[in-house]
Amino acid sequence: MPNLFAVPNTDSSKHSSTHRHPKFIDGTHKGKYPEITTLYQLFMDNVIKNPEDYFLGARQCSKDADVFGHYKWISTTEAATIVENLGAGLENVFKVYAPDINPVTNQQPLGIFSMSRPEWMLTELAGFRYSKYSVGIWDDVETEQYESQINEADIQVLVCSIDKISRLLSRIEMMPKLKVIISMDNFDLCKPTVTSRVFSLDDVSGLHTMAKSLDITLFDFKAVIEMGKLNPTPPVLPKPSDYSMLLFKQEYDKVSTGILHTHQSSLHCSRSMYLSLDLGADVVHLSHLPLAKSFEHSVIYMLMFSSVCIGFHSGSSKRILEDMQFLHPTILVSLPAHLEELHGTLVSKVNDLYPKQQNNYYGNTRDSRHIVFQKSQWDSNPENLRMCPGIDFRLRNFPKKDYKVTDSPNPRGEVMIRAKSKFSSYYKQPEKTDESMDGEWFATGRSGTVTESTNEVYFRADF
């Protein structure tokens, strides 16, 4: 089967032919999962189909720092109950403390500031239940950068791990719009969190005293969930066109650019990834990449199209292999930089652990995030790449590199993408949004080449 399908009569002197996945030549998903139109519906569909399955889990830390035991799990049904009550509690918090609607999005942002963990996902899903969109604050940046993200996103309510609270309160004057901080870690536990630090009752009391003096309202997960139980609120479910998330892309000048995605675009991205794979049932995933960044976020929802068990890592790259030994994952998703970091303990074992199939995805935060992929059982030719289903691509003349689609022997140019998974807009930057678009097509700013040989069409992108 050819790697790409060239749509007839779509080329010109300015553009190459439009190319698609060879099994999805009409450019759609062929009616796959039409009843699911939002990420929240995808989650609830998983709950209905797999009510008792393990869904989210994390390793439990003992009172001895850095000593982690077995995974503790909640089922999809238990997750749905938490999401219902947490969502109602959050809605009450917004109504009382932060009722303002964001004038840019006409919705309310819900900030999430933590390493990837079950509470990250539960918070986002709870927000979705009331048409909030999540704003993932990067967990691995300097103080000025996460403050900039909180301010840029106009966040009034922020859910975070307990270790972040004192840092936030100590510089609260730099985040004047922030009104409510909710701890993912319950204040009465007084045991190690995923950060491996023990927080005593005195520590918690000090946080409350500091927050009160700064006129910041402080809750924990337990209190907000209880609030939702006592004050149940009818859900306000999102529409496909509603925003689902605001993601930040780090630019070379260290300025964070906000990028808005809708439920439709996010769902299309994850469904496209799912249709490009053969995962089967009963998938076990080790989540160790940041949920505040686009790739892992897309992967998590992609896996919800199957029956999936998501175990989160224990917070250190040094324990990834140990996490795997406890979890026994059937799929490992990572990035080149992370694999290089783990090379000594992990990469050398990957082929033994996962001999059946390897997939490389190429893309970026702003567009469909997964433009092409390559399977290991294909030949090693770096040009042997196939489009994901429901994604159109073509090349256009690229003066920056003096590439033309009329170049011989093969057309070269800037990679252009058209898909429902394309980002909605740059946050508060309409001019930049307009500059990145050519009609329906998103200009990636990256170059590519199409090679035709014996009925095979190869594509190489310089990502």
PDB file of N, CA and C in Angstrom, residues 274-318:
ATOM      1  N   TYR A 274      -5.449   7.580  17.399  1.00  0.00           N
ATOM      2  CA  TYR A 274      -5.954   6.246  17.714  1.00  0.00           C
ATOM      3  C   TYR A 274      -6.175   5.421  16.448  1.00  0.00           C
ATOM      4  N   LEU A 275      -6.728   6.040  15.412  1.00  0.00           N
ATOM      5  CA  LEU A 275      -6.991   5.320  14.170  1.00  0.00           C
ATOM      6  C   LEU A 275      -5.709   4.955  13.430  1.00  0.00           C
ATOM      7  N   SER A 276      -4.606   5.602  13.772  1.00  0.00           N
ATOM      8  CA  SER A 276      -3.338   5.294  13.110  1.00  0.00           C
ATOM      9  C   SER A 276      -2.612   4.131  13.769  1.00  0.00           C
ATOM     10  N   LEU A 277      -3.127   3.654  14.898  1.00  0.00           N
ATOM     11  CA  LEU A 277      -2.466   2.599  15.660  1.00  0.00           C
ATOM     12  C   LEU A 277      -3.341   1.356  15.737  1.00  0.00           C
ATOM     13  N   ASP A 278      -2.741   0.283  16.187  1.00  0.00           N
ATOM     14  CA  ASP A 278      -3.464  -0.959  16.442  1.00  0.00           C
ATOM     15  C   ASP A 278      -3.205  -1.337  17.897  1.00  0.00           C
ATOM     16  N   LEU A 279      -3.913  -0.662  18.796  1.00  0.00           N
ATOM     17  CA  LEU A 279      -3.628  -0.821  20.222  1.00  0.00           C
ATOM     18  C   LEU A 279      -4.270  -2.056  20.829  1.00  0.00           C
ATOM     19  N   GLY A 280      -5.431  -2.430  20.314  1.00  0.00           N
ATOM     20  CA  GLY A 280      -6.149  -3.515  20.947  1.00  0.00           C
ATOM     21  C   GLY A 280      -6.802  -3.055  22.240  1.00  0.00           C
ATOM     22  N   ALA A 281      -7.242  -4.008  23.045  1.00  0.00           N
ATOM     23  CA  ALA A 281      -7.921  -3.694  24.301  1.00  0.00           C
ATOM     24  C   ALA A 281      -6.954  -3.800  25.475  1.00  0.00           C
ATOM     25  N   ASP A 282      -7.432  -3.335  26.635  1.00  0.00           N
ATOM     26  CA  ASP A 282      -6.687  -3.472  27.892  1.00  0.00           C
ATOM     27  C   ASP A 282      -5.287  -2.876  27.794  1.00  0.00           C
ATOM     28  N   VAL A 283      -5.237  -1.608  27.449  1.00  0.00           N
ATOM     29  CA  VAL A 283      -3.969  -0.893  27.332  1.00  0.00           C
ATOM     30  C   VAL A 283      -3.537  -0.401  28.711  1.00  0.00           C
ATOM     31  N   VAL A 284      -2.258  -0.569  29.018  1.00  0.00           N
ATOM     32  CA  VAL A 284      -1.677  -0.050  30.261  1.00  0.00           C
ATOM     33  C   VAL A 284      -0.612   0.965  29.877  1.00  0.00           C
ATOM     34  N   HIS A 285      -0.800   2.197  30.329  1.00  0.00           N
ATOM     35  CA  HIS A 285       0.066   3.307  29.909  1.00  0.00           C
ATOM     36  C   HIS A 285       0.799   3.902  31.100  1.00  0.00           C
ATOM     37  N   LEU A 286       2.106   4.080  30.966  1.00  0.00           N
ATOM     38  CA  LEU A 286       2.894   4.797  31.966  1.00  0.00           C
ATOM     39  C   LEU A 286       3.007   6.251  31.526  1.00  0.00           C
ATOM     40  N   SER A 287       2.359   7.135  32.257  1.00  0.00           N
ATOM     41  CA  SER A 287       2.377   8.557  31.919  1.00  0.00           C
ATOM     42  C   SER A 287       3.518   9.235  32.670  1.00  0.00           C
ATOM     43  N   HIS A 288       4.547   9.648  31.918  1.00  0.00           N
ATOM     44  CA  HIS A 288       5.682  10.313  32.566  1.00  0.00           C
ATOM     45  C   HIS A 288       6.020  11.646  31.914  1.00  0.00           C
ATOM     46  N   LEU A 289       5.303  12.014  30.853  1.00  0.00           N
ATOM     47  CA  LEU A 289       5.505  13.316  30.220  1.00  0.00           C
ATOM     48  C   LEU A 289       4.541  14.338  30.828  1.00  0.00           C
ATOM     49  N   PRO A 290       4.847  15.624  30.724  1.00  0.00           N
ATOM     50  CA  PRO A 290       3.987  16.646  31.340  1.00  0.00           C
ATOM     51  C   PRO A 290       2.630  16.759  30.649  1.00  0.00           C
ATOM     52  N   LEU A 291       1.569  16.705  31.422  1.00  0.00           N
ATOM     53  CA  LEU A 291       0.228  16.904  30.877  1.00  0.00           C
ATOM     54  C   LEU A 291      -0.012  18.355  30.483  1.00  0.00           C
ATOM     55  N   ALA A 292       0.821  19.258  30.973  1.00  0.00           N
ATOM     56  CA  ALA A 292       0.683  20.668  30.609  1.00  0.00           C
ATOM     57  C   ALA A 292       1.201  20.948  29.209  1.00  0.00           C
ATOM     58  N   LYS A 293       1.775  19.936  28.563  1.00  0.00           N
ATOM     59  CA  LYS A 293       2.258  20.095  27.198  1.00  0.00           C
ATOM     60  C   LYS A 293       1.451  19.174  26.289  1.00  0.00           C
ATOM     61  N   SER A 294       1.428  19.493  25.020  1.00  0.00           N
ATOM     62  CA  SER A 294       0.392  18.964  24.142  1.00  0.00           C
ATOM     63  C   SER A 294       0.470  17.470  23.876  1.00  0.00           C
ATOM     64  N   PHE A 295       1.674  16.906  23.752  1.00  0.00           N
ATOM     65  CA  PHE A 295       1.779  15.537  23.263  1.00  0.00           C
ATOM     66  C   PHE A 295       1.160  14.538  24.235  1.00  0.00           C
ATOM     67  N   GLU A 296       1.585  14.572  25.502  1.00  0.00           N
ATOM     68  CA  GLU A 296       1.038  13.626  26.477  1.00  0.00           C
ATOM     69  C   GLU A 296      -0.458  13.838  26.654  1.00  0.00           C
ATOM     70  N   HIS A 297      -0.881  15.077  26.599  1.00  0.00           N
ATOM     71  CA  HIS A 297      -2.307  15.381  26.732  1.00  0.00           C
ATOM     72  C   HIS A 297      -3.105  14.697  25.628  1.00  0.00           C
ATOM     73  N   SER A 298      -2.613  14.773  24.408  1.00  0.00           N
ATOM     74  CA  SER A 298      -3.288  14.119  23.284  1.00  0.00           C
ATOM     75  C   SER A 298      -3.266  12.607  23.438  1.00  0.00           C
ATOM     76  N   VAL A 299      -2.152  12.073  23.924  1.00  0.00           N
ATOM     77  CA  VAL A 299      -2.010  10.627  24.095  1.00  0.00           C
ATOM     78  C   VAL A 299      -3.026  10.098  25.106  1.00  0.00           C
ATOM     79  N   ILE A 300      -3.182  10.788  26.232  1.00  0.00           N
ATOM     80  CA  ILE A 300      -4.107  10.333  27.274  1.00  0.00           C
ATOM     81  C   ILE A 300      -5.518  10.173  26.715  1.00  0.00           C
ATOM     82  N   TYR A 301      -5.981  11.169  25.968  1.00  0.00           N
ATOM     83  CA  TYR A 301      -7.335  11.085  25.420  1.00  0.00           C
ATOM     84  C   TYR A 301      -7.398  10.120  24.246  1.00  0.00           C
ATOM     85  N   MET A 302      -6.320   9.975  23.507  1.00  0.00           N
ATOM     86  CA  MET A 302      -6.272   8.951  22.459  1.00  0.00           C
ATOM     87  C   MET A 302      -6.505   7.570  23.060  1.00  0.00           C
ATOM     88  N   LEU A 303      -5.891   7.290  24.211  1.00  0.00           N
ATOM     89  CA  LEU A 303      -6.014   5.980  24.840  1.00  0.00           C
ATOM     90  C   LEU A 303      -7.412   5.734  25.395  1.00  0.00           C
ATOM     91  N   MET A 304      -8.178   6.800  25.649  1.00  0.00           N
ATOM     92  CA  MET A 304      -9.536   6.619  26.164  1.00  0.00           C
ATOM     93  C   MET A 304     -10.480   6.026  25.124  1.00  0.00           C
ATOM     94  N   PHE A 305     -10.070   5.993  23.871  1.00  0.00           N
ATOM     95  CA  PHE A 305     -10.881   5.297  22.870  1.00  0.00           C
ATOM     96  C   PHE A 305     -10.812   3.787  23.081  1.00  0.00           C
ATOM     97  N   SER A 306      -9.858   3.331  23.862  1.00  0.00           N
ATOM     98  CA  SER A 306      -9.726   1.930  24.221  1.00  0.00           C
ATOM     99  C   SER A 306     -10.026   1.790  25.709  1.00  0.00           C
ATOM    100  N   SER A 307      -9.972   0.569  26.222  1.00  0.00           N
ATOM    101  CA  SER A 307     -10.029   0.386  27.672  1.00  0.00           C
ATOM    102  C   SER A 307      -8.613   0.579  28.190  1.00  0.00           C
ATOM    103  N   VAL A 308      -8.401   1.639  28.955  1.00  0.00           N
ATOM    104  CA  VAL A 308      -7.042   2.032  29.303  1.00  0.00           C
ATOM    105  C   VAL A 308      -6.868   2.164  30.804  1.00  0.00           C
ATOM    106  N   CYS A 309      -5.703   1.760  31.243  1.00  0.00           N
ATOM    107  CA  CYS A 309      -5.285   1.867  32.630  1.00  0.00           C
ATOM    108  C   CYS A 309      -4.072   2.797  32.642  1.00  0.00           C
ATOM    109  N   ILE A 310      -4.199   3.985  33.248  1.00  0.00           N
ATOM    110  CA  ILE A 310      -3.151   4.997  33.193  1.00  0.00           C
ATOM    111  C   ILE A 310      -2.459   5.090  34.545  1.00  0.00           C
ATOM    112  N   GLY A 311      -1.209   4.664  34.589  1.00  0.00           N
ATOM    113  CA  GLY A 311      -0.411   4.782  35.800  1.00  0.00           C
ATOM    114  C   GLY A 311       0.578   5.922  35.648  1.00  0.00           C
ATOM    115  N   PHE A 312       0.618   6.818  36.613  1.00  0.00           N
ATOM    116  CA  PHE A 312       1.509   7.975  36.534  1.00  0.00           C
ATOM    117  C   PHE A 312       2.848   7.671  37.191  1.00  0.00           C
ATOM    118  N   HIS A 313       3.877   8.289  36.666  1.00  0.00           N
ATOM    119  CA  HIS A 313       5.214   8.037  37.196  1.00  0.00           C
ATOM    120  C   HIS A 313       5.354   8.648  38.585  1.00  0.00           C
ATOM    121  N   SER A 314       6.385   8.262  39.303  1.00  0.00           N
ATOM    122  CA  SER A 314       6.538   8.654  40.703  1.00  0.00           C
ATOM    123  C   SER A 314       7.362   9.914  40.884  1.00  0.00           C
ATOM    124  N   GLY A 315       7.610  10.652  39.810  1.00  0.00           N
ATOM    125  CA  GLY A 315       8.183  11.974  39.955  1.00  0.00           C
ATOM    126  C   GLY A 315       9.641  12.133  39.622  1.00  0.00           C
ATOM    127  N   SER A 316      10.330  11.054  39.318  1.00  0.00           N
ATOM    128  CA  SER A 316      11.756  11.156  39.010  1.00  0.00           C
ATOM    129  C   SER A 316      12.094  10.249  37.840  1.00  0.00           C
ATOM    130  N   SER A 317      12.889  10.772  36.906  1.00  0.00           N
ATOM    131  CA  SER A 317      13.304   9.952  35.766  1.00  0.00           C
ATOM    132  C   SER A 317      14.147   8.767  36.219  1.00  0.00           C
ATOM    133  N   LYS A 318      14.769   8.879  37.386  1.00  0.00           N
ATOM    134  CA  LYS A 318      15.597   7.788  37.903  1.00  0.00           C
ATOM    135  C   LYS A 318      14.752   6.590  38.318  1.00  0.00           C
TER     136      LYS A 318
END
